[in-house]
Coordinates of C-alpha atoms and ligand atoms in Angstrom, one line a residue:
Chain A
M183 CA 61.6 -179.9 41.2
K184 CA 58.2 -178.2 41.0
P185 CA 54.8 -179.8 41.2
A186 CA 52.6 -180.2 38.3
P187 CA 49.5 -177.9 38.1
F188 CA 46.3 -179.0 39.9
D189 CA 43.0 -177.5 40.6
Y190 CA 42.8 -176.1 44.2
Y191 CA 39.8 -176.1 46.6
A192 CA 39.9 -174.7 50.2
P193 CA 36.6 -175.5 51.9
T194 CA 35.9 -173.8 55.1
S195 CA 33.5 -176.4 56.4
L196 CA 33.5 -180.2 56.6
S197 CA 30.2 -180.5 54.7
E198 CA 31.7 -178.3 51.9
A199 CA 34.8 -180.6 51.9
L200 CA 32.7 -183.7 51.7
D201 CA 30.5 -182.2 48.8
K202 CA 33.7 -181.4 46.9
L203 CA 35.2 -184.8 47.3
T204 CA 32.0 -186.5 46.1
E205 CA 31.9 -184.1 43.1
L206 CA 35.7 -184.8 42.2
G207 CA 35.6 -188.6 42.8
Y208 CA 38.7 -190.2 41.6
S209 CA 40.3 -187.0 40.5
G210 CA 40.2 -185.3 44.0
K211 CA 42.6 -185.8 46.7
V212 CA 42.8 -184.7 50.3
L213 CA 45.6 -182.2 51.2
A214 CA 46.3 -182.3 55.0
G215 CA 49.6 -181.0 56.3
G216 CA 51.3 -181.7 53.0
Q217 CA 54.4 -183.1 54.6
S218 CA 54.2 -186.3 52.6
L219 CA 52.1 -185.3 49.7
I220 CA 54.0 -182.1 48.7
P221 CA 57.5 -183.7 48.7
A222 CA 56.0 -186.5 46.5
M223 CA 54.5 -183.9 44.2
N224 CA 57.7 -181.9 44.0
F225 CA 59.3 -185.2 42.8
R226 CA 56.4 -185.5 40.4
M227 CA 55.8 -189.1 41.9
A228 CA 52.4 -187.7 42.7
R229 CA 50.3 -185.7 40.2
P230 CA 46.9 -185.2 41.5
T231 CA 44.3 -183.6 39.2
A232 CA 42.6 -181.7 42.1
L233 CA 43.4 -181.0 45.8
V234 CA 40.9 -180.4 48.5
D235 CA 42.8 -178.6 51.3
L236 CA 41.4 -179.3 54.8
G237 CA 43.5 -176.6 56.4
K238 CA 40.6 -174.1 56.7
V239 CA 38.2 -176.7 58.0
K240 CA 38.7 -175.7 61.7
E241 CA 36.2 -178.3 63.0
L242 CA 38.7 -181.1 62.1
S243 CA 41.2 -179.9 64.6
Y244 CA 40.7 -180.7 68.3
I245 CA 41.8 -183.0 71.1
K246 CA 38.9 -184.1 73.4
P247 CA 38.9 -186.5 76.4
T248 CA 36.2 -189.3 76.1
A249 CA 34.1 -190.2 79.1
D250 CA 35.6 -193.6 79.4
G251 CA 39.2 -192.2 79.9
G252 CA 40.3 -192.3 76.2
M253 CA 40.8 -189.5 73.8
A254 CA 39.3 -188.4 70.4
I255 CA 41.6 -186.5 68.1
G256 CA 40.4 -184.5 65.1
T257 CA 42.3 -185.6 61.9
M258 CA 43.8 -182.1 61.2
T259 CA 45.3 -181.7 64.7
R260 CA 49.1 -181.1 64.0
D261 CA 51.5 -183.7 65.4
S262 CA 53.2 -181.1 67.6
V263 CA 50.0 -180.1 69.2
V264 CA 49.3 -183.7 70.2
E265 CA 52.9 -184.1 71.3
E266 CA 52.5 -181.1 73.7
D267 CA 48.9 -181.8 74.9
L268 CA 48.9 -182.4 78.7
L269 CA 45.9 -184.7 78.6
V270 CA 47.5 -186.9 75.9
S271 CA 50.7 -187.1 77.9
E272 CA 48.6 -188.1 81.1
R273 CA 46.5 -190.8 79.4
F274 CA 48.8 -191.9 76.5
P275 CA 52.4 -191.1 77.4
I276 CA 53.5 -193.7 74.8
L277 CA 51.9 -191.6 72.1
V278 CA 53.9 -188.6 73.0
K279 CA 57.1 -190.7 73.0
T280 CA 56.1 -192.2 69.6
I281 CA 55.4 -188.8 68.1
K282 CA 58.8 -187.4 69.1
H283 CA 60.3 -189.9 66.8
I284 CA 58.6 -188.5 63.7
A285 CA 60.9 -186.5 61.6
H286 CA 61.8 -183.1 63.1
K287 CA 60.0 -180.3 64.9
Q288 CA 59.5 -178.3 61.5
I289 CA 57.6 -181.3 60.1
R290 CA 55.6 -182.1 63.2
N291 CA 54.5 -178.5 63.3
R292 CA 52.7 -179.0 60.0
G293 CA 52.1 -182.8 59.7
T294 CA 48.7 -183.9 60.9
F295 CA 47.8 -186.8 63.2
G296 CA 45.1 -188.2 60.9
G297 CA 47.0 -187.4 57.7
A298 CA 49.9 -189.7 58.9
I299 CA 47.4 -192.6 59.5
A300 CA 45.5 -192.0 56.2
H301 CA 48.9 -191.8 54.4
A302 CA 49.7 -195.5 55.7
D303 CA 53.4 -195.2 55.1
P304 CA 54.7 -198.6 56.2
A305 CA 57.7 -196.9 57.9
A306 CA 55.5 -194.4 59.8
Q307 CA 55.0 -194.2 63.5
L308 CA 51.3 -193.1 63.8
P309 CA 49.7 -196.0 61.8
A310 CA 51.6 -198.4 64.1
A311 CA 50.5 -196.5 67.1
A312 CA 46.8 -196.5 66.0
L313 CA 47.1 -200.3 65.6
L314 CA 48.7 -200.7 69.0
L315 CA 46.2 -198.6 70.8
D316 CA 43.3 -200.3 68.9
A317 CA 42.2 -197.0 67.5
N318 CA 38.7 -196.5 66.1
L319 CA 38.8 -194.5 63.0
K320 CA 35.8 -192.3 61.9
V321 CA 35.4 -192.1 58.2
L322 CA 33.0 -189.6 56.6
S323 CA 31.6 -189.0 53.2
K324 CA 28.7 -187.0 51.8
A325 CA 26.7 -190.4 52.1
G326 CA 27.4 -190.7 55.9
E327 CA 29.9 -192.1 58.4
R328 CA 31.4 -195.4 59.1
W329 CA 33.8 -196.6 61.9
V330 CA 36.8 -198.7 60.9
K331 CA 39.1 -200.4 63.4
A332 CA 42.9 -199.6 62.8
V333 CA 43.5 -203.4 62.4
D334 CA 41.0 -203.3 59.3
F335 CA 42.3 -199.9 57.9
F336 CA 45.5 -200.7 56.4
I337 CA 45.5 -202.9 53.3
G338 CA 49.0 -202.4 51.7
P339 CA 51.8 -199.9 51.3
F340 CA 50.3 -196.5 51.4
M341 CA 46.9 -198.2 50.9
T342 CA 43.9 -198.0 53.2
V343 CA 40.2 -198.9 53.0
L344 CA 39.3 -195.2 52.3
E345 CA 37.3 -194.5 49.1
P346 CA 38.2 -191.4 47.1
E347 CA 35.0 -189.6 48.3
E348 CA 35.8 -190.3 51.8
L349 CA 38.0 -188.8 54.4
L350 CA 39.4 -189.7 57.8
A351 CA 37.8 -187.3 60.3
E352 CA 38.6 -188.5 63.8
V353 CA 40.8 -191.0 65.6
V354 CA 39.3 -192.4 68.9
L355 CA 41.7 -194.0 71.3
P356 CA 40.1 -196.3 73.9
P357 CA 41.5 -195.9 77.5
L358 CA 44.5 -197.9 78.5
A359 CA 43.7 -200.3 81.5
P360 CA 45.2 -199.6 84.8
R361 CA 48.7 -201.1 85.3
T362 CA 49.5 -200.8 81.7
G363 CA 53.2 -200.2 80.8
A364 CA 54.4 -199.3 77.3
S365 CA 57.7 -199.0 75.3
Y366 CA 58.8 -197.5 72.1
Q367 CA 62.0 -199.1 70.5
Q368 CA 63.5 -198.3 67.0
V369 CA 66.8 -198.4 65.2
S370 CA 67.4 -195.7 62.5
R371 CA 70.4 -194.3 61.0
Q372 CA 70.0 -190.9 62.5
K373 CA 67.6 -189.2 64.8
G374 CA 64.4 -188.2 63.0
G375 CA 65.2 -190.5 60.1
Y376 CA 62.8 -193.3 59.1
A377 CA 63.2 -196.4 61.3
Q378 CA 64.8 -199.6 59.7
A379 CA 62.7 -201.5 62.2
A380 CA 60.6 -200.3 65.1
V381 CA 58.4 -201.8 67.8
I382 CA 55.8 -200.3 70.1
S383 CA 54.3 -202.4 72.9
T384 CA 51.9 -202.3 75.8
V385 CA 51.7 -204.8 78.6
T386 CA 48.8 -204.8 81.3
L387 CA 49.4 -206.6 84.6
D388 CA 46.9 -207.8 87.1
G389 CA 47.2 -207.4 90.8
A390 CA 49.4 -210.6 91.0
D391 CA 51.8 -209.4 88.2
R392 CA 50.4 -211.8 85.7
V393 CA 49.9 -210.5 82.2
K394 CA 46.3 -209.5 81.2
E395 CA 47.3 -208.5 77.8
A396 CA 50.4 -208.0 75.8
R397 CA 50.3 -206.0 72.5
V398 CA 53.2 -205.5 70.1
A399 CA 53.0 -203.5 67.0
L400 CA 55.9 -203.7 64.4
F401 CA 56.6 -201.3 61.5
S402 CA 59.1 -200.7 58.8
V403 CA 59.3 -204.4 58.6
G404 CA 56.2 -205.2 56.3
E405 CA 53.8 -203.6 53.9
Y406 CA 51.9 -202.1 56.7
P407 CA 52.0 -202.0 60.4
L408 CA 51.7 -205.5 62.0
L409 CA 50.3 -206.6 65.2
A410 CA 52.1 -209.7 66.5
S411 CA 49.9 -212.4 67.9
K412 CA 52.6 -214.5 69.7
P413 CA 53.2 -212.2 72.7
N414 CA 49.7 -212.4 73.9
Q415 CA 49.3 -216.1 73.2
V416 CA 52.5 -216.8 75.3
L417 CA 52.1 -214.3 78.1
A418 CA 48.4 -214.0 78.9
G419 CA 47.7 -215.3 82.3
Q420 CA 51.4 -215.8 83.0
V421 CA 54.0 -213.9 85.1
P422 CA 56.3 -212.6 82.3
T423 CA 59.8 -214.1 82.5
A424 CA 63.0 -213.1 80.5
E425 CA 62.8 -216.6 78.9
A426 CA 59.3 -216.3 77.7
I427 CA 60.1 -212.9 76.3
E428 CA 63.2 -214.1 74.6
E429 CA 61.2 -217.0 73.1
I430 CA 58.6 -214.5 71.9
A431 CA 61.1 -212.2 70.4
A432 CA 62.7 -214.9 68.5
Y433 CA 59.4 -216.3 67.3
V434 CA 58.1 -212.8 66.1
A435 CA 61.4 -212.0 64.3
K436 CA 61.2 -215.3 62.3
N437 CA 57.5 -215.7 61.7
E438 CA 55.5 -212.4 62.3
C439 CA 57.2 -209.8 60.2
D440 CA 58.1 -209.5 56.5
P441 CA 60.9 -207.1 56.2
G442 CA 62.6 -206.3 52.7
T443 CA 66.0 -205.7 51.7
D444 CA 67.1 -202.2 50.6
I445 CA 70.1 -199.8 50.7
H446 CA 69.6 -199.4 54.5
G447 CA 69.7 -202.9 55.4
T448 CA 69.0 -206.6 54.5
E449 CA 66.0 -208.6 55.4
E450 CA 68.2 -210.8 57.7
Y451 CA 69.5 -207.7 59.4
R452 CA 66.0 -206.3 59.9
R453 CA 64.8 -209.7 61.4
N454 CA 67.6 -209.5 63.9
L455 CA 66.5 -206.0 64.8
V456 CA 63.0 -207.2 65.3
H457 CA 64.3 -209.9 67.7
V458 CA 66.3 -207.4 69.7
L459 CA 63.6 -204.7 69.7
V460 CA 60.7 -206.9 70.6
R461 CA 62.7 -208.2 73.6
R462 CA 63.6 -204.7 74.7
A463 CA 60.0 -203.4 74.2
L464 CA 58.4 -206.1 76.3
T465 CA 60.9 -206.1 79.0
E466 CA 60.5 -202.3 79.3
A467 CA 56.7 -202.3 79.1
V468 CA 56.6 -205.0 81.9
Q469 CA 58.8 -202.8 84.0
Q470 CA 56.7 -199.7 83.3
A471 CA 53.6 -201.6 84.2
K472 CA 54.9 -202.5 87.7
K473 CA 55.7 -198.9 88.5
Chain B
M27 CA 43.4 -171.3 31.9
T28 CA 45.7 -171.5 34.8
Q29 CA 44.0 -171.2 38.1
K30 CA 44.9 -168.2 40.3
V31 CA 44.0 -167.9 44.0
K32 CA 44.0 -164.8 45.9
V33 CA 46.1 -164.9 49.1
A34 CA 46.7 -162.4 51.9
I35 CA 50.0 -163.4 53.7
T36 CA 51.9 -161.2 56.2
V37 CA 55.8 -161.6 55.8
N38 CA 58.0 -159.9 58.3
G39 CA 55.1 -157.5 59.3
T40 CA 54.0 -156.5 55.8
L41 CA 50.9 -157.7 54.4
Y42 CA 51.0 -158.9 50.7
E43 CA 47.9 -159.6 48.7
R44 CA 48.7 -161.5 45.6
D45 CA 47.0 -163.9 43.0
V46 CA 49.1 -167.1 42.9
E47 CA 49.0 -170.4 41.2
P48 CA 48.1 -173.1 43.6
R49 CA 51.3 -175.1 42.9
L50 CA 53.5 -172.3 43.9
L51 CA 55.7 -173.4 46.8
L52 CA 55.8 -171.1 49.9
S53 CA 59.7 -171.0 49.4
D54 CA 59.2 -169.7 45.8
F55 CA 56.6 -167.2 46.8
I56 CA 59.0 -165.8 49.3
R57 CA 62.0 -165.8 47.1
H58 CA 60.7 -165.0 43.6
D59 CA 57.3 -163.1 44.3
L60 CA 58.6 -161.2 47.2
G61 CA 62.4 -161.1 46.3
L62 CA 63.3 -162.1 49.9
K63 CA 66.4 -164.2 49.0
G64 CA 67.4 -165.0 52.5
T65 CA 65.4 -168.1 52.6
H66 CA 67.4 -170.7 50.9
V67 CA 66.3 -173.8 48.9
G68 CA 68.5 -176.9 49.1
C69 CA 66.6 -180.2 48.6
E70 CA 63.0 -179.1 48.0
H71 CA 61.5 -182.1 49.6
G72 CA 61.7 -181.3 53.3
L73 CA 65.0 -182.9 54.2
C74 CA 67.7 -180.2 54.5
G75 CA 65.9 -177.5 56.5
A76 CA 67.6 -174.6 54.7
C77 CA 64.1 -173.2 53.8
T78 CA 62.9 -173.1 57.4
V79 CA 60.6 -170.0 58.3
L80 CA 58.2 -169.3 61.1
I81 CA 54.5 -169.6 60.3
D82 CA 52.4 -168.1 63.2
G83 CA 55.4 -168.5 65.3
H84 CA 56.1 -172.1 64.5
S85 CA 59.0 -173.4 62.3
A86 CA 58.2 -175.1 59.2
R87 CA 59.8 -176.0 55.8
S88 CA 58.7 -173.5 53.3
C89 CA 59.4 -176.0 50.4
T90 CA 56.8 -178.5 51.6
L91 CA 53.9 -176.1 51.7
F92 CA 52.1 -174.3 48.9
A93 CA 51.7 -170.6 49.4
V94 CA 47.9 -170.9 49.3
M95 CA 48.0 -173.1 52.4
V96 CA 49.2 -170.1 54.5
D97 CA 46.7 -167.7 53.3
G98 CA 46.0 -165.5 56.3
S99 CA 49.1 -166.5 58.2
E100 CA 52.0 -164.5 59.4
I101 CA 55.4 -165.6 58.2
K102 CA 58.8 -164.6 59.5
T103 CA 61.9 -165.2 57.4
V104 CA 65.6 -164.6 58.3
E105 CA 65.3 -161.1 57.2
S106 CA 63.1 -160.4 60.2
L107 CA 66.0 -161.1 62.6
G108 CA 68.4 -158.3 62.3
T109 CA 70.6 -156.1 60.0
I110 CA 74.3 -156.2 59.5
D111 CA 74.6 -153.1 61.9
N112 CA 72.1 -154.4 64.3
M113 CA 72.3 -158.1 64.4
H114 CA 70.0 -160.4 66.4
P115 CA 71.9 -162.0 69.4
L116 CA 71.5 -165.4 67.5
Q117 CA 73.3 -163.9 64.4
E118 CA 76.0 -162.4 66.7
A119 CA 76.6 -165.8 68.3
F120 CA 76.8 -167.5 64.9
H121 CA 79.4 -164.7 63.9
E122 CA 81.4 -165.0 67.0
K123 CA 81.5 -168.8 67.2
H124 CA 82.4 -169.3 63.4
A125 CA 79.0 -171.3 63.1
L126 CA 78.9 -170.8 59.3
Q127 CA 81.3 -171.3 56.5
C128 CA 79.5 -171.0 53.2
G129 CA 76.4 -169.9 54.9
F130 CA 73.9 -171.7 52.6
C131 CA 72.3 -173.6 55.6
T132 CA 72.5 -170.6 58.0
P133 CA 69.0 -169.1 57.6
G134 CA 67.4 -172.4 58.3
F135 CA 69.4 -172.9 61.5
L136 CA 68.7 -169.4 62.6
M137 CA 65.0 -169.8 62.2
T138 CA 64.9 -173.1 63.8
A139 CA 66.9 -171.8 66.8
V140 CA 64.9 -168.7 67.2
E141 CA 61.8 -170.8 67.9
Y142 CA 63.7 -173.3 70.0
L143 CA 65.3 -170.6 72.3
E144 CA 62.0 -169.0 72.9
G145 CA 60.8 -172.2 74.7
N146 CA 64.1 -173.3 76.0
P147 CA 66.2 -170.4 77.2
N148 CA 69.0 -172.4 78.6
P149 CA 69.8 -175.5 76.6
T150 CA 72.6 -178.0 77.3
A151 CA 75.0 -178.9 74.4
E152 CA 73.0 -182.1 74.1
Q153 CA 69.7 -180.3 73.8
A154 CA 70.9 -177.8 71.4
R155 CA 72.2 -180.6 69.2
E156 CA 68.7 -182.2 69.3
A157 CA 67.1 -178.8 68.5
I158 CA 69.0 -178.5 65.2
D159 CA 68.7 -182.2 64.3
G160 CA 66.3 -181.2 61.4
N161 CA 68.9 -179.1 59.6
F162 CA 71.8 -180.1 57.5
C163 CA 75.1 -178.4 57.3
R164 CA 77.7 -179.6 54.8
C165 CA 80.5 -177.3 56.1
T166 CA 80.8 -176.8 59.7
G167 CA 80.5 -180.3 61.3
Y168 CA 77.9 -178.7 63.6
E169 CA 80.2 -178.3 66.7
N170 CA 80.3 -174.5 66.3
I171 CA 76.6 -174.3 65.5
V172 CA 75.8 -176.1 68.8
E173 CA 78.1 -173.6 70.6
A174 CA 76.5 -170.6 68.9
V175 CA 73.1 -171.7 70.0
Q176 CA 74.2 -171.9 73.5
L177 CA 76.0 -168.7 73.4
A178 CA 72.9 -167.1 71.9
A179 CA 70.9 -168.3 74.8
K180 CA 73.1 -166.5 77.2
K181 CA 73.0 -163.3 75.1
M182 CA 69.3 -163.4 75.0
A183 CA 69.0 -164.0 78.7
A184 CA 71.3 -160.9 79.3
H185 CA 69.2 -158.7 77.0
Ligands
FAD708 C1 61.9 -185.0 55.7 C2 60.6 -185.6 56.2 C3 60.8 -186.7 57.1 C4 59.7 -187.3 57.6 N1 59.9 -188.4 58.5 C5 59.0 -189.0 59.0 C6 59.1 -190.1 60.0 O1 60.2 -190.4 60.4 N2 58.0 -190.8 60.4 C7 56.7 -190.5 59.9 O2 55.8 -191.2 60.3 N3 56.6 -189.6 58.9 C8 57.6 -188.8 58.5 N4 57.3 -187.8 57.6 C9 56.0 -187.6 57.1 C10 55.1 -186.8 57.9 O3 54.9 -187.3 59.2 C11 53.8 -186.5 57.3 O4 53.3 -185.3 58.0 C12 52.7 -187.5 57.4 O5 53.2 -188.7 56.9 C13 51.5 -187.1 56.5 O6 50.8 -186.1 57.2 P1 50.3 -184.8 56.5 O7 49.2 -184.2 57.3 O8 51.4 -184.1 56.2 O9 49.6 -185.3 55.2 P2 49.6 -185.0 53.6 O10 51.0 -185.0 53.1 O11 48.9 -183.8 53.3 O12 48.8 -186.3 53.0 C14 49.4 -187.5 52.9 C15 48.4 -188.5 52.2 O13 47.3 -188.8 53.1 C16 46.1 -188.3 52.5 N5 45.3 -187.7 53.5 C17 45.7 -186.8 54.5 N6 44.7 -186.6 55.4 C18 43.6 -187.3 55.0 C19 42.4 -187.4 55.6 N7 42.0 -186.8 56.7 N8 41.4 -188.2 55.0 C20 41.9 -188.9 53.9 N9 43.1 -188.8 53.1 C21 43.9 -188.1 53.8 C22 46.4 -187.4 51.4 O14 45.5 -187.4 50.4 C23 47.7 -187.9 50.9 O15 47.6 -188.9 50.0 C24 58.5 -187.1 57.1 C25 58.3 -186.1 56.2 C26 59.3 -185.4 55.6 C27 59.2 -184.3 54.7
FES709 S1 64.8 -176.9 50.7 FE1 63.2 -177.2 52.1 S2 63.9 -178.7 53.4 FE2 65.5 -178.6 52.0
FES710 S1 77.8 -173.4 56.4 FE1 77.9 -174.5 54.4 S2 76.2 -175.8 54.6 FE2 76.4 -175.0 56.5

């Protein structure tokens, strides 16, 4: 189908874009890579009155190292640019692995890093990665800037704390501690398809191979990506054993996710997937941390 | 009054300056406004890959972009590859390996593979299969397409 008509604005600077969003208020919507918004408009599931296209706002597209060893990524940076960036692969190899699971090359060439986070699809990889990596999100409006932690950003399926006159400008990833291993695990019907359940984790070990921190983010099994609390409760300060990991996986599957039933799988099946995937993810992250 | 936006888009080396409605999809701009019917439209929501073109050298779905978004860009469609008398090695390989039946999906596969082979001149069957994982074919069962991509790589290396 074809999208309904809308007013189109293509600002060439950030300040122009922010002015326009303020002027439009509730009738304005940001257009980033278009890889989620345009299919929805083609279906007429979305019918925005006006679009503010950030494609010509070059100052929103960059990848910069931060002095503490982390990274700052401009919202309009294409997924494939992040995927191929050498510094990202050095500092956040897990991010590269995660991005490769997003759709297909043709979509990653257009879809944007910040756009995926702002879109807040409960089945999407990057919101979960932002949560896992404790990202700090820079939100701008004409009135000024505010910083929101990923854990406070998502409030429902496709819902975030962003106001209509605001945009997500930058994603800052704090550095991973030394001896941090990570793992990406998902089950989907075919490669590039949305996951039926997926888990990303990091585990940081101390010099005696005891866990300093264990983080587990789940997605496609709730209204937004979830950070499980049990893994760190059980593992912190301990040498991780297979038994402890198994206990965590069973607990998280039962108590720390909220999967639904749809044509791709039942709730029960998805809980079973979470159980298996959390076990695999923690096991692999521990192995990686020891390397 | 319907809004029209001035765009300047280069397609297969020719610069086109047009006034278009913002909601015009790039796929429709290519097919209807420019009359280049090689780019096919299957699903119109980003799933099937039939509408794949190159934008500034990178593959993309033309059905999930508005033409206004590629103002100033350089587009390559399947028509840029070769002619019947002078086929691109990739087209020759598809021909020789029977990598198409109805041919509806073929332009999308070709434009996907052309980008891929540039960066990966010698793919294994597994890699070739992965390279085309964003394109649907309802006829061939993919085996011959995978072989064609590999054969094309050899032909292109020999050129
Ligand atoms: C066939 C297909 C398969 C896909 N498979 C996957 C998949 O497996 N996993 C996955 O994660 N994604 C998948 N996607 C979606 C893709 O990753 C999108 O690129 C991404 O979700 C949205 O990014 P975008 O830049 O294209 O945003 P757009 O589509 O332009 O925007 C999406 C929404 O976010 C808002 N928005 C965007 N940027 C900002 C900003 N800076 N500030 C405020 N609001 C903003 C827009 O207003 C809009 O509501 C798929 C898409 C297609 C077509
Ligand atoms: S027509 Fe564009 S992906 Fe199917
Ligand atoms: S040849 Fe018919 S869909 Fe591929």
